[in-house]
Coordinates of C-alpha atoms and ligand atoms in Angstrom, one line a residue:
M1 CA -32.0 41.5 -46.3
L2 CA -30.9 38.8 -48.7
A3 CA -28.3 41.0 -50.2
A4 CA -26.9 41.8 -46.8
C5 CA -26.8 38.1 -46.0
V6 CA -24.8 37.3 -49.2
L7 CA -22.3 40.1 -48.4
L8 CA -21.8 38.8 -44.9
V9 CA -21.3 35.2 -45.9
P10 CA -18.5 35.5 -48.4
R11 CA -17.9 31.9 -49.6
R12 CA -20.8 29.6 -50.0
A13 CA -23.8 31.9 -49.5
L14 CA -26.1 29.6 -47.6
C15 CA -28.8 32.1 -46.7
A16 CA -32.3 30.8 -46.9
D17 CA -34.2 32.3 -49.8
P18 CA -37.4 33.8 -48.4
A19 CA -39.5 32.5 -51.4
I20 CA -38.9 28.8 -50.3
R21 CA -41.3 28.0 -47.5
L22 CA -41.2 24.7 -45.7
N23 CA -41.1 23.1 -42.3
T24 CA -37.8 24.4 -41.0
V25 CA -37.8 22.1 -38.0
G26 CA -38.1 19.0 -40.3
Y27 CA -40.1 16.0 -41.4
L28 CA -40.7 12.4 -40.4
P29 CA -39.5 9.6 -42.5
G30 CA -42.4 7.7 -44.1
H31 CA -44.5 10.9 -44.3
E32 CA -45.2 13.5 -46.9
K33 CA -42.8 16.4 -47.3
R34 CA -43.6 19.5 -49.3
A35 CA -42.5 23.0 -49.7
S36 CA -44.4 26.0 -51.2
V37 CA -42.4 28.3 -53.4
A38 CA -43.5 31.8 -54.2
A39 CA -41.5 31.9 -57.5
R40 CA -41.7 30.1 -60.8
F41 CA -39.3 27.1 -61.1
T42 CA -39.2 23.7 -62.8
D43 CA -36.4 21.7 -61.2
F44 CA -35.4 21.3 -57.6
S45 CA -33.2 19.0 -55.6
V46 CA -32.7 18.1 -52.0
V47 CA -29.1 18.4 -50.9
A48 CA -27.2 17.4 -47.8
D49 CA -26.6 20.5 -45.7
K50 CA -23.0 19.6 -44.9
D51 CA -21.6 19.0 -48.4
G52 CA -24.3 19.8 -50.9
A53 CA -24.5 16.2 -52.1
V54 CA -27.8 15.8 -54.1
V55 CA -30.0 13.1 -52.5
F56 CA -33.2 13.7 -54.5
R57 CA -34.3 15.5 -57.7
G58 CA -37.8 16.5 -58.5
K59 CA -40.0 18.8 -60.6
A60 CA -42.4 21.6 -59.6
T61 CA -46.1 21.2 -59.6
G62 CA -48.3 24.3 -59.9
P63 CA -48.8 27.1 -59.8
V64 CA -51.8 27.3 -57.6
H65 CA -53.2 30.7 -56.7
N66 CA -53.3 31.2 -53.0
A67 CA -56.1 33.6 -52.3
D68 CA -55.4 34.7 -48.7
T69 CA -51.9 35.9 -49.6
D70 CA -52.6 36.6 -53.3
E71 CA -49.6 34.6 -54.5
D72 CA -49.0 32.0 -57.2
L73 CA -47.3 29.2 -55.4
Y74 CA -45.4 26.2 -56.8
V75 CA -45.0 23.0 -54.8
A76 CA -41.9 20.9 -54.4
D77 CA -42.8 17.4 -53.2
F78 CA -39.9 15.5 -51.7
S79 CA -41.9 12.9 -49.8
A80 CA -39.6 10.2 -50.9
C81 CA -36.6 11.6 -48.9
D82 CA -36.7 9.3 -46.0
R83 CA -33.1 8.9 -45.1
P84 CA -32.3 10.7 -41.8
G85 CA -30.1 13.8 -42.2
V86 CA -30.0 17.5 -42.4
Y87 CA -30.9 18.9 -45.8
R88 CA -31.8 22.0 -47.8
L89 CA -34.0 22.4 -50.8
E90 CA -32.2 23.8 -53.8
V91 CA -34.6 25.3 -56.3
A92 CA -33.2 26.0 -59.7
G93 CA -33.2 29.7 -60.5
V94 CA -34.6 30.6 -57.0
G95 CA -32.2 29.7 -54.3
R96 CA -31.8 27.5 -51.2
S97 CA -34.1 26.9 -48.4
A98 CA -33.3 27.0 -44.7
P99 CA -31.9 23.7 -43.4
F100 CA -34.3 21.1 -42.1
R101 CA -34.0 17.6 -40.6
V102 CA -35.5 14.3 -41.6
A103 CA -35.5 12.1 -38.6
R104 CA -37.9 10.0 -36.5
D105 CA -37.2 12.1 -33.4
V106 CA -37.6 15.4 -35.3
Y107 CA -40.4 16.7 -33.0
D108 CA -39.1 15.3 -29.7
A109 CA -37.0 18.4 -28.8
P110 CA -39.8 20.8 -30.0
F111 CA -42.3 18.8 -27.8
R112 CA -40.0 19.2 -24.8
A113 CA -39.6 22.9 -25.5
A114 CA -43.3 23.5 -25.7
V115 CA -43.9 21.7 -22.3
E116 CA -40.9 23.5 -20.8
A117 CA -42.5 26.8 -21.9
M118 CA -45.4 25.9 -19.6
Y119 CA -42.9 25.4 -16.7
L120 CA -41.5 28.8 -17.4
W121 CA -45.0 30.2 -17.2
R122 CA -45.3 29.2 -13.6
C123 CA -46.5 31.8 -11.1
G124 CA -45.8 31.9 -7.4
T125 CA -42.5 30.2 -7.5
P126 CA -39.0 30.8 -8.8
V127 CA -38.4 29.2 -12.2
R128 CA -35.1 28.5 -13.9
A129 CA -34.3 26.6 -17.0
T130 CA -31.2 26.4 -19.2
T131 CA -31.5 25.7 -22.9
G132 CA -28.7 26.0 -25.4
G133 CA -26.4 27.5 -22.8
V134 CA -28.9 30.3 -22.0
T135 CA -30.7 30.5 -18.6
Y136 CA -34.2 31.8 -18.4
S137 CA -35.6 32.6 -15.0
H138 CA -37.8 34.7 -12.8
A139 CA -38.1 34.9 -9.0
A140 CA -41.2 33.9 -7.0
C141 CA -44.0 36.2 -8.1
H142 CA -47.5 37.2 -7.1
T143 CA -47.1 35.5 -3.7
E144 CA -50.0 37.6 -2.3
D145 CA -52.6 36.2 -4.6
A146 CA -55.4 37.2 -4.1
W147 CA -57.7 39.8 -2.6
L148 CA -61.4 39.1 -1.9
D149 CA -62.7 42.6 -2.2
F150 CA -64.7 42.0 -5.4
V151 CA -66.3 38.8 -4.2
G152 CA -67.8 40.0 -1.0
G153 CA -64.9 39.0 1.2
G154 CA -63.8 42.5 2.3
H155 CA -60.2 43.5 2.1
A156 CA -58.9 40.1 3.0
R157 CA -56.7 37.5 1.3
R158 CA -57.4 34.0 0.3
D159 CA -54.7 31.7 -1.2
A160 CA -54.7 31.6 -5.0
T161 CA -51.0 31.4 -5.5
G162 CA -49.5 29.1 -8.2
G163 CA -50.8 28.2 -11.6
W164 CA -49.6 29.6 -14.9
H165 CA -49.6 33.1 -16.1
D166 CA -52.1 33.3 -19.0
A167 CA -50.0 34.7 -21.8
G168 CA -47.9 37.8 -22.2
D169 CA -49.8 39.1 -19.2
Y170 CA -49.5 37.7 -15.7
N171 CA -53.2 37.2 -14.9
K172 CA -54.8 33.8 -14.3
Y173 CA -58.2 33.0 -16.0
V174 CA -60.1 29.8 -15.2
V175 CA -61.8 29.5 -18.6
N176 CA -58.5 29.6 -20.4
A177 CA -56.9 27.4 -17.9
G178 CA -59.7 24.9 -18.5
V179 CA -59.3 24.5 -22.2
T180 CA -55.5 24.4 -21.8
V181 CA -55.5 21.6 -19.2
G182 CA -58.3 19.8 -21.2
I183 CA -56.2 19.7 -24.3
M184 CA -53.1 18.6 -22.4
L185 CA -54.9 15.8 -20.7
R186 CA -56.5 14.7 -24.0
A187 CA -52.9 14.4 -25.3
W188 CA -52.1 12.3 -22.3
E189 CA -55.1 10.0 -22.9
Q190 CA -54.2 9.5 -26.5
F191 CA -50.4 9.7 -26.5
G192 CA -49.4 8.9 -22.9
S193 CA -46.9 6.2 -23.6
Q194 CA -45.1 8.3 -26.2
I195 CA -45.1 11.3 -23.9
Q196 CA -43.6 9.1 -21.2
R197 CA -40.7 8.4 -23.6
A198 CA -40.1 12.0 -24.5
G199 CA -37.6 12.7 -21.7
L200 CA -39.3 15.7 -20.1
D201 CA -37.7 17.4 -17.1
P202 CA -39.8 16.5 -14.0
H203 CA -39.1 19.9 -12.3
G204 CA -39.5 18.4 -8.9
A205 CA -42.7 16.5 -9.6
E206 CA -43.6 14.1 -6.8
R207 CA -41.8 10.7 -6.9
G208 CA -43.5 8.3 -9.3
L209 CA -45.6 10.9 -11.0
P210 CA -44.8 11.2 -14.8
A211 CA -43.1 14.5 -15.6
Y212 CA -46.0 15.5 -17.9
L213 CA -48.6 15.1 -15.2
G214 CA -46.4 17.0 -12.9
A215 CA -46.6 19.9 -15.4
V216 CA -50.4 19.7 -15.5
K217 CA -50.6 19.4 -11.7
W218 CA -49.0 22.8 -11.3
E219 CA -52.2 24.2 -12.9
T220 CA -54.8 21.8 -11.3
D221 CA -53.4 22.6 -7.9
W222 CA -54.1 26.3 -8.6
L223 CA -57.5 25.5 -10.1
L224 CA -58.5 23.8 -6.8
K225 CA -57.9 27.1 -5.1
M226 CA -60.3 28.8 -7.5
Q227 CA -63.3 26.9 -6.1
A228 CA -65.5 28.9 -3.7
A229 CA -67.2 27.3 -0.7
D230 CA -70.5 27.0 -2.5
G231 CA -68.9 24.9 -5.3
S232 CA -68.7 27.6 -8.0
A233 CA -65.4 28.7 -9.6
Y234 CA -64.2 32.3 -9.5
H235 CA -63.8 33.5 -13.1
K236 CA -60.2 34.9 -12.6
V237 CA -57.5 36.3 -10.5
S238 CA -56.3 39.5 -12.0
T239 CA -55.1 43.0 -11.6
R240 CA -57.7 45.6 -12.4
D241 CA -55.9 46.7 -15.5
F242 CA -53.1 45.2 -17.6
G243 CA -49.9 46.0 -15.9
P244 CA -46.7 47.5 -17.3
A245 CA -43.8 45.6 -18.7
L246 CA -42.2 44.4 -15.5
Q247 CA -40.7 41.1 -14.4
P248 CA -43.4 39.1 -12.7
E249 CA -41.8 39.4 -9.3
D250 CA -41.8 43.2 -9.7
E251 CA -45.6 43.4 -10.4
K252 CA -46.9 44.3 -6.9
T253 CA -50.3 45.7 -8.0
P254 CA -53.0 44.0 -6.0
R255 CA -54.7 41.1 -7.7
Y256 CA -58.3 40.1 -7.0
F257 CA -60.6 37.2 -7.3
T258 CA -63.5 38.2 -9.6
P259 CA -67.0 36.8 -9.2
W260 CA -67.9 33.4 -10.6
S261 CA -69.1 32.4 -14.0
S262 CA -70.9 29.2 -15.1
A263 CA -68.5 28.7 -18.0
A264 CA -65.5 28.8 -15.6
T265 CA -67.3 26.5 -13.2
A266 CA -68.2 24.0 -15.9
D267 CA -64.7 24.0 -17.2
F268 CA -63.5 23.4 -13.7
V269 CA -65.8 20.4 -13.4
A270 CA -64.4 19.0 -16.7
V271 CA -60.7 19.3 -16.0
M272 CA -61.1 18.1 -12.4
A273 CA -62.9 15.0 -13.6
M274 CA -60.3 14.5 -16.2
A275 CA -57.5 15.0 -13.7
A276 CA -59.1 12.4 -11.4
R277 CA -58.7 9.8 -14.2
A278 CA -55.2 10.8 -15.0
F279 CA -53.9 10.9 -11.5
T280 CA -55.7 7.8 -10.1
P281 CA -52.8 5.4 -11.0
Y282 CA -50.2 7.6 -9.3
D283 CA -51.9 9.5 -6.5
R284 CA -55.3 8.2 -5.4
A285 CA -55.8 10.8 -2.7
Y286 CA -55.2 13.6 -5.2
A287 CA -57.5 12.0 -7.7
R288 CA -60.2 11.7 -5.0
R289 CA -59.8 15.4 -4.2
C290 CA -60.2 16.4 -7.8
L291 CA -63.2 14.2 -8.2
D292 CA -64.9 15.6 -5.1
A293 CA -64.2 19.1 -6.3
A294 CA -65.7 18.3 -9.7
R295 CA -68.8 16.8 -8.2
S296 CA -69.5 19.7 -5.9
A297 CA -69.0 22.2 -8.8
Y298 CA -71.4 20.2 -10.9
D299 CA -74.0 20.2 -8.2
F300 CA -73.7 23.9 -7.9
L301 CA -74.3 24.2 -11.6
R302 CA -77.3 22.0 -11.5
A303 CA -78.8 24.4 -9.0
H304 CA -77.9 27.4 -11.2
S305 CA -79.0 26.4 -14.6
D306 CA -78.7 29.8 -16.4
S307 CA -75.7 30.8 -18.4
H308 CA -74.1 33.1 -15.9
R309 CA -71.4 35.6 -17.0
A310 CA -69.0 36.8 -14.5
D311 CA -69.5 40.4 -13.2
L312 CA -66.2 41.9 -14.3
K313 CA -67.1 45.6 -13.4
G314 CA -63.9 47.3 -12.4
F315 CA -61.6 45.0 -14.5
T316 CA -60.2 45.7 -18.0
T317 CA -58.0 42.6 -18.2
G318 CA -58.9 39.5 -20.2
A319 CA -62.6 38.8 -20.2
Y320 CA -63.0 35.2 -21.5
Q321 CA -66.7 35.6 -21.3
T322 CA -68.6 32.9 -23.1
G323 CA -71.9 31.1 -23.1
D324 CA -71.8 27.9 -21.2
A325 CA -73.7 25.3 -23.3
D326 CA -70.5 23.8 -24.6
D327 CA -68.8 23.9 -21.2
R328 CA -71.7 22.2 -19.4
L329 CA -71.7 19.5 -22.1
W330 CA -68.0 19.0 -21.5
A331 CA -68.4 18.8 -17.7
A332 CA -71.1 16.1 -18.0
A333 CA -69.0 14.1 -20.4
E334 CA -65.9 14.0 -18.2
L335 CA -67.8 13.3 -15.0
W336 CA -69.6 10.4 -16.7
E337 CA -66.4 9.0 -18.1
T338 CA -64.7 9.2 -14.7
T339 CA -67.6 7.8 -12.6
G340 CA -69.8 5.9 -14.9
E341 CA -72.9 7.4 -13.2
A342 CA -76.1 7.5 -15.1
R343 CA -77.1 11.0 -14.2
Y344 CA -74.0 12.4 -15.9
L345 CA -74.6 10.3 -18.9
A346 CA -78.2 11.4 -19.2
D347 CA -77.1 15.1 -18.9
F348 CA -74.4 14.7 -21.5
E349 CA -76.7 12.9 -24.0
S350 CA -79.5 15.3 -23.8
R351 CA -77.1 18.2 -24.3
A352 CA -75.3 16.5 -27.1
R353 CA -78.5 15.8 -28.9
S354 CA -79.4 19.5 -28.8
F355 CA -76.3 20.3 -30.9
A356 CA -77.0 19.9 -34.6
E357 CA -73.3 20.0 -35.3
K358 CA -71.5 17.6 -33.1
F359 CA -68.1 19.1 -33.8
D360 CA -66.8 22.5 -34.8
L361 CA -63.9 22.7 -37.1
D362 CA -62.6 25.8 -35.5
W363 CA -62.7 25.9 -31.7
G364 CA -60.9 27.1 -28.6
W365 CA -61.5 28.7 -25.2
G366 CA -64.9 29.9 -26.2
D367 CA -66.0 26.6 -27.6
V368 CA -65.0 23.4 -25.9
K369 CA -67.8 21.2 -27.2
N370 CA -65.3 19.1 -29.1
L371 CA -63.5 18.0 -25.9
G372 CA -66.8 16.7 -24.5
M373 CA -67.8 14.9 -27.7
L374 CA -64.4 13.2 -27.9
T375 CA -64.5 11.9 -24.4
Y376 CA -67.9 10.4 -25.0
L377 CA -66.9 9.0 -28.4
F378 CA -63.7 7.3 -27.0
S379 CA -65.5 6.0 -23.9
E380 CA -65.3 2.3 -23.3
R381 CA -68.1 2.4 -20.8
A382 CA -71.4 0.6 -21.4
G383 CA -74.7 2.5 -21.7
R384 CA -74.2 5.0 -24.4
D385 CA -76.9 5.6 -26.9
A386 CA -75.8 3.9 -30.1
V387 CA -77.6 6.3 -32.4
L388 CA -75.9 9.3 -30.7
V389 CA -72.5 7.6 -30.7
R390 CA -72.9 7.1 -34.5
Q391 CA -73.8 10.7 -35.0
V392 CA -70.9 11.9 -33.0
R393 CA -68.6 9.5 -34.8
D394 CA -69.9 10.6 -38.2
G395 CA -69.6 14.3 -37.2
L396 CA -66.0 13.8 -36.3
V397 CA -65.2 12.1 -39.5
A398 CA -67.0 14.7 -41.6
T399 CA -65.2 17.5 -39.8
A400 CA -61.8 15.9 -40.3
D401 CA -62.7 15.4 -44.0
R402 CA -63.4 19.1 -44.2
L403 CA -60.1 19.9 -42.7
V404 CA -58.4 17.7 -45.2
T405 CA -60.3 19.5 -48.0
L406 CA -59.3 22.9 -46.7
R407 CA -55.7 21.8 -46.4
D408 CA -55.8 20.6 -50.0
A409 CA -57.2 23.9 -51.2
H410 CA -54.6 26.0 -49.4
G411 CA -51.2 27.0 -50.9
Y412 CA -49.5 26.5 -47.5
A413 CA -51.6 23.4 -46.6
R414 CA -53.2 25.2 -43.7
P415 CA -56.0 22.9 -42.4
L416 CA -57.9 25.9 -41.1
G417 CA -58.2 27.3 -44.6
T418 CA -58.5 31.0 -44.8
K419 CA -59.8 31.8 -41.4
Y420 CA -57.7 34.4 -39.5
Y421 CA -58.4 35.8 -36.1
W422 CA -56.8 36.6 -32.8
G423 CA -54.8 33.5 -31.9
C424 CA -55.5 31.6 -35.1
N425 CA -52.2 29.8 -34.9
G426 CA -53.7 28.1 -31.8
G427 CA -56.7 27.2 -34.1
V428 CA -54.3 25.7 -36.6
A429 CA -52.8 23.6 -33.8
N430 CA -56.2 22.7 -32.6
T431 CA -57.1 21.0 -35.9
T432 CA -54.6 18.3 -35.0
V433 CA -56.9 17.2 -32.1
L434 CA -59.7 16.5 -34.5
L435 CA -57.5 14.9 -37.2
Q436 CA -55.7 12.6 -34.8
S437 CA -58.9 11.7 -33.1
A438 CA -60.7 11.0 -36.4
N439 CA -57.7 8.8 -37.3
L440 CA -58.4 6.7 -34.2
V441 CA -62.1 6.0 -35.0
A442 CA -61.7 5.8 -38.8
P443 CA -58.0 5.4 -39.7
K444 CA -57.0 7.3 -42.8
R445 CA -53.6 8.4 -43.9
A446 CA -54.8 11.8 -45.0
Y447 CA -55.8 12.7 -41.4
V448 CA -52.3 12.1 -40.1
E449 CA -50.7 13.9 -43.0
T450 CA -53.0 16.9 -42.5
A451 CA -52.1 17.0 -38.8
L452 CA -48.4 17.0 -39.9
D453 CA -49.3 19.8 -42.4
A454 CA -50.6 21.9 -39.5
V455 CA -47.3 21.4 -37.7
S456 CA -45.4 22.2 -40.9
H457 CA -47.4 25.4 -41.3
L458 CA -46.5 26.5 -37.8
F459 CA -42.8 25.7 -38.4
G460 CA -42.4 27.7 -41.6
R461 CA -44.5 26.5 -44.5
N462 CA -46.3 29.8 -44.4
Y463 CA -46.3 33.2 -46.1
Y464 CA -43.4 34.4 -44.0
G465 CA -41.2 31.2 -44.4
R466 CA -40.7 31.5 -40.7
S467 CA -41.3 29.4 -37.6
F468 CA -44.1 30.8 -35.4
V469 CA -42.6 29.1 -32.3
T470 CA -39.9 31.0 -30.4
G471 CA -36.5 29.3 -30.3
L472 CA -37.5 26.6 -32.8
G473 CA -36.8 26.3 -36.6
A474 CA -35.7 29.0 -38.9
S475 CA -36.1 32.7 -38.2
P476 CA -38.5 32.2 -35.3
P477 CA -40.2 35.1 -33.6
L478 CA -37.8 37.2 -31.6
H479 CA -40.1 39.8 -30.1
P480 CA -43.3 38.1 -28.7
H481 CA -45.6 40.2 -26.6
F482 CA -44.4 38.6 -23.4
R483 CA -43.8 40.7 -20.3
P484 CA -40.6 38.9 -19.0
T485 CA -38.8 40.3 -22.1
L486 CA -41.2 43.0 -23.3
R487 CA -39.4 46.4 -24.0
Q488 CA -36.1 44.9 -23.0
P489 CA -33.9 45.1 -26.1
G490 CA -31.0 42.7 -25.9
T491 CA -32.7 40.0 -23.8
R492 CA -32.9 36.5 -25.2
T493 CA -36.3 35.4 -26.4
W494 CA -37.7 32.6 -24.2
P495 CA -38.1 29.4 -26.3
G496 CA -41.0 27.1 -27.0
Y497 CA -43.9 29.7 -27.3
L498 CA -46.4 29.8 -30.2
V499 CA -47.3 33.3 -31.2
G500 CA -50.9 34.2 -32.1
G501 CA -50.4 34.8 -35.8
G502 CA -51.6 37.2 -38.5
W503 CA -55.1 38.6 -38.6
P504 CA -57.4 40.0 -40.0
R505 CA -55.4 39.1 -43.1
A506 CA -52.9 36.2 -43.5
T507 CA -50.3 38.8 -44.2
D508 CA -50.8 40.9 -41.0
W509 CA -48.3 39.1 -38.7
R510 CA -45.5 41.3 -37.4
D511 CA -42.7 40.2 -35.1
E512 CA -43.1 43.2 -32.9
D513 CA -43.4 43.0 -29.1
E514 CA -46.0 45.8 -28.8
N515 CA -48.2 44.0 -31.4
Y516 CA -50.1 41.9 -28.9
R517 CA -53.0 41.2 -31.3
V518 CA -50.7 39.1 -33.6
N519 CA -47.6 38.4 -31.5
E520 CA -48.6 37.5 -28.0
V521 CA -48.1 34.0 -26.7
A522 CA -50.7 32.2 -24.6
I523 CA -51.2 28.9 -22.7
N524 CA -54.2 28.0 -24.7
W525 CA -52.2 28.1 -27.9
N526 CA -49.2 26.2 -26.5
A527 CA -51.5 23.4 -25.3
P528 CA -52.6 22.3 -28.8
L529 CA -49.0 22.7 -30.0
I530 CA -48.1 20.3 -27.2
Y531 CA -50.9 18.0 -28.4
A532 CA -49.8 18.3 -32.0
L533 CA -46.2 17.4 -31.3
A534 CA -47.1 14.7 -28.7
G535 CA -48.7 12.7 -31.5
F536 CA -45.4 12.6 -33.3
T537 CA -42.9 12.1 -30.5
G538 CA -41.2 9.0 -29.2
G539 CA -41.1 7.1 -32.5
T540 CA -44.2 5.1 -33.6
P541 CA -47.4 7.0 -32.8
D542 CA -49.5 5.3 -30.1
A543 CA -52.7 6.4 -31.8
R544 CA -52.3 4.2 -34.9
Ligands
9MR601 O1 -50.5 43.3 -22.6 C1 -51.9 43.0 -22.8 C2 -52.0 41.7 -23.4 O2 -51.5 40.7 -22.6 C3 -53.5 41.5 -23.7 O3 -53.7 40.3 -24.5 C4 -54.1 42.6 -24.5 C5 -55.6 42.3 -24.6 O4 -56.3 43.5 -24.9 O5 -53.9 43.8 -23.8 C6 -52.5 44.1 -23.6 O6 -52.4 45.3 -22.8 C7 -52.5 46.5 -23.6 C8 -53.8 47.1 -23.2 O7 -54.9 46.4 -23.6 C9 -53.9 48.5 -23.8 N1 -52.7 49.3 -23.4 C10 -51.5 48.7 -23.9 C11 -51.3 47.3 -23.3 C12 -50.1 46.6 -23.8 O8 -48.9 47.2 -23.4
9MR602 O1 -57.3 34.6 -27.0 C1 -58.1 35.7 -26.7 C2 -58.8 36.1 -28.0 O2 -59.7 35.1 -28.4 C3 -59.6 37.4 -27.8 O3 -60.1 37.8 -29.1 C4 -58.7 38.5 -27.2 C5 -59.4 39.8 -26.9 O4 -60.4 39.6 -26.0 O5 -58.2 38.0 -26.0 C6 -57.4 36.9 -26.1 O6 -56.9 36.5 -24.9 C7 -56.0 37.3 -24.3 C8 -56.6 37.6 -22.9 O7 -57.7 38.4 -23.0 C9 -55.6 38.2 -21.9 N1 -54.4 37.5 -21.9 C10 -53.8 37.3 -23.2 C11 -54.7 36.6 -24.1 C12 -54.1 36.3 -25.5 O8 -53.9 37.5 -26.2
ZN603 ZN1 -46.8 35.3 -11.1

């Protein structure tokens, strides 16, 4: 591949050397900047991309043995390169890196792209967006959502149009919607004023509503339709089996509500209570609707205290089955924070005490405890148990410290260390939630730098030397498992989507569209990417 590249570029062969692995989107001035190099070297320089002028010279450190890829890696540290520009790393005896930027706004466009990807995921409406001269669009889809056959309603329809498709498939799952909206609203609570300055496209959001909340509202509007008359939330709206590779508007297979689950219902409570807070300044009537919905779902759960899995007989699509202890904790935290009512606080605190570990380093749709703990910890309401607050705070700091230690021990500075599983790139992005939050309660430079290392890992400081986000950085995925482009050679890859990542081994990622275990995209992985980038958009971070 390198040879071909050199042949095709006759004069200055500027092809990126695959051994030099760095953040191919770029770095922020005033922050650490490192590359991992899978080749022995001593000297390196940073050169201007346009004319090759040397702006920095440095020496290698290392090697360190990186266990999960079985490589000896050397590190080039060019943290001192703070002057804005476009550069490459030139490593003596090895080659040149892909170009990268140093700039204060380096993550602004990626942030917008990741939020725009959520727009393009919309169901039930035509979408159309033009980026870099290419238009991505689909017509109104799944306008019949959904049938009540499996929830005792006979062959009748009830409106469940709207929302986001889940991933590379077009189904809509409440548990996964919950964690996605939860992370996006956590970003709003922590980085709202930066997000407001990011220049997002409002896509027809109501007048006066911030574009970002307009993006979230597309999903909360749908979630409201997922609540049954008794207060519970249906677990999903789905075809019975995963459909073929069609455009969304061409998928005409019937889609059904499935029975409720307590995890979905608790997640519904949590995000509706969060939405009530977020929307209050802009739309009081909507905020009230969200809060009423959250309360009735909570009351339903109180009357049904067992962890109740959805009955998914007849469905082979995404299951998202999970025990509800963490979801119920999150629900109580958000309702308490929104209302200040003692019954929610008491519920939260007794649940929180029952968790020996207050935070989990690795978390996601199946474990949302962290979101509840963070809301409690950041609360400015009176009445919290000081002992518990201290335990939660200490738990967060200890977890963030572990992430820093794992980052330090990893050759590609991956804060999740050597854990690889389905969607682990989303897990890497999720570490930024804990790191940025720890930095709020116990400010430490290493937390912020480790969050940036998570971003760098996803943008190319990894075994592949490639960005894991479509359309961004160097050599990004071209063939995600994503039905709008699946099995359609020649179509342009839709931008702004984080792919799941390699597992069971670090080296198992393949950029192949049939390979859904490693190369699918999903809303719950884009949400923490959005969170990660939100913290570094719009200049000076809010959260510092
Ligand atoms: O396309 C489906 C993807 O969205 C899911 O994440 C994945 C989960 O198991 O399943 C994919 O569908 C595959 C199905 O499970 C088996 N037959 C091939 C399907 C992919 O084309
Ligand atoms: O993200 C989910 C992952 O944790 C599970 O291991 C996997 C298999 O059950 O499913 C993943 O979620 C998929 C969902 O089931 C269907 N839509 C696509 C999701 C991402 O692959
Ligand atoms: Zn659709």
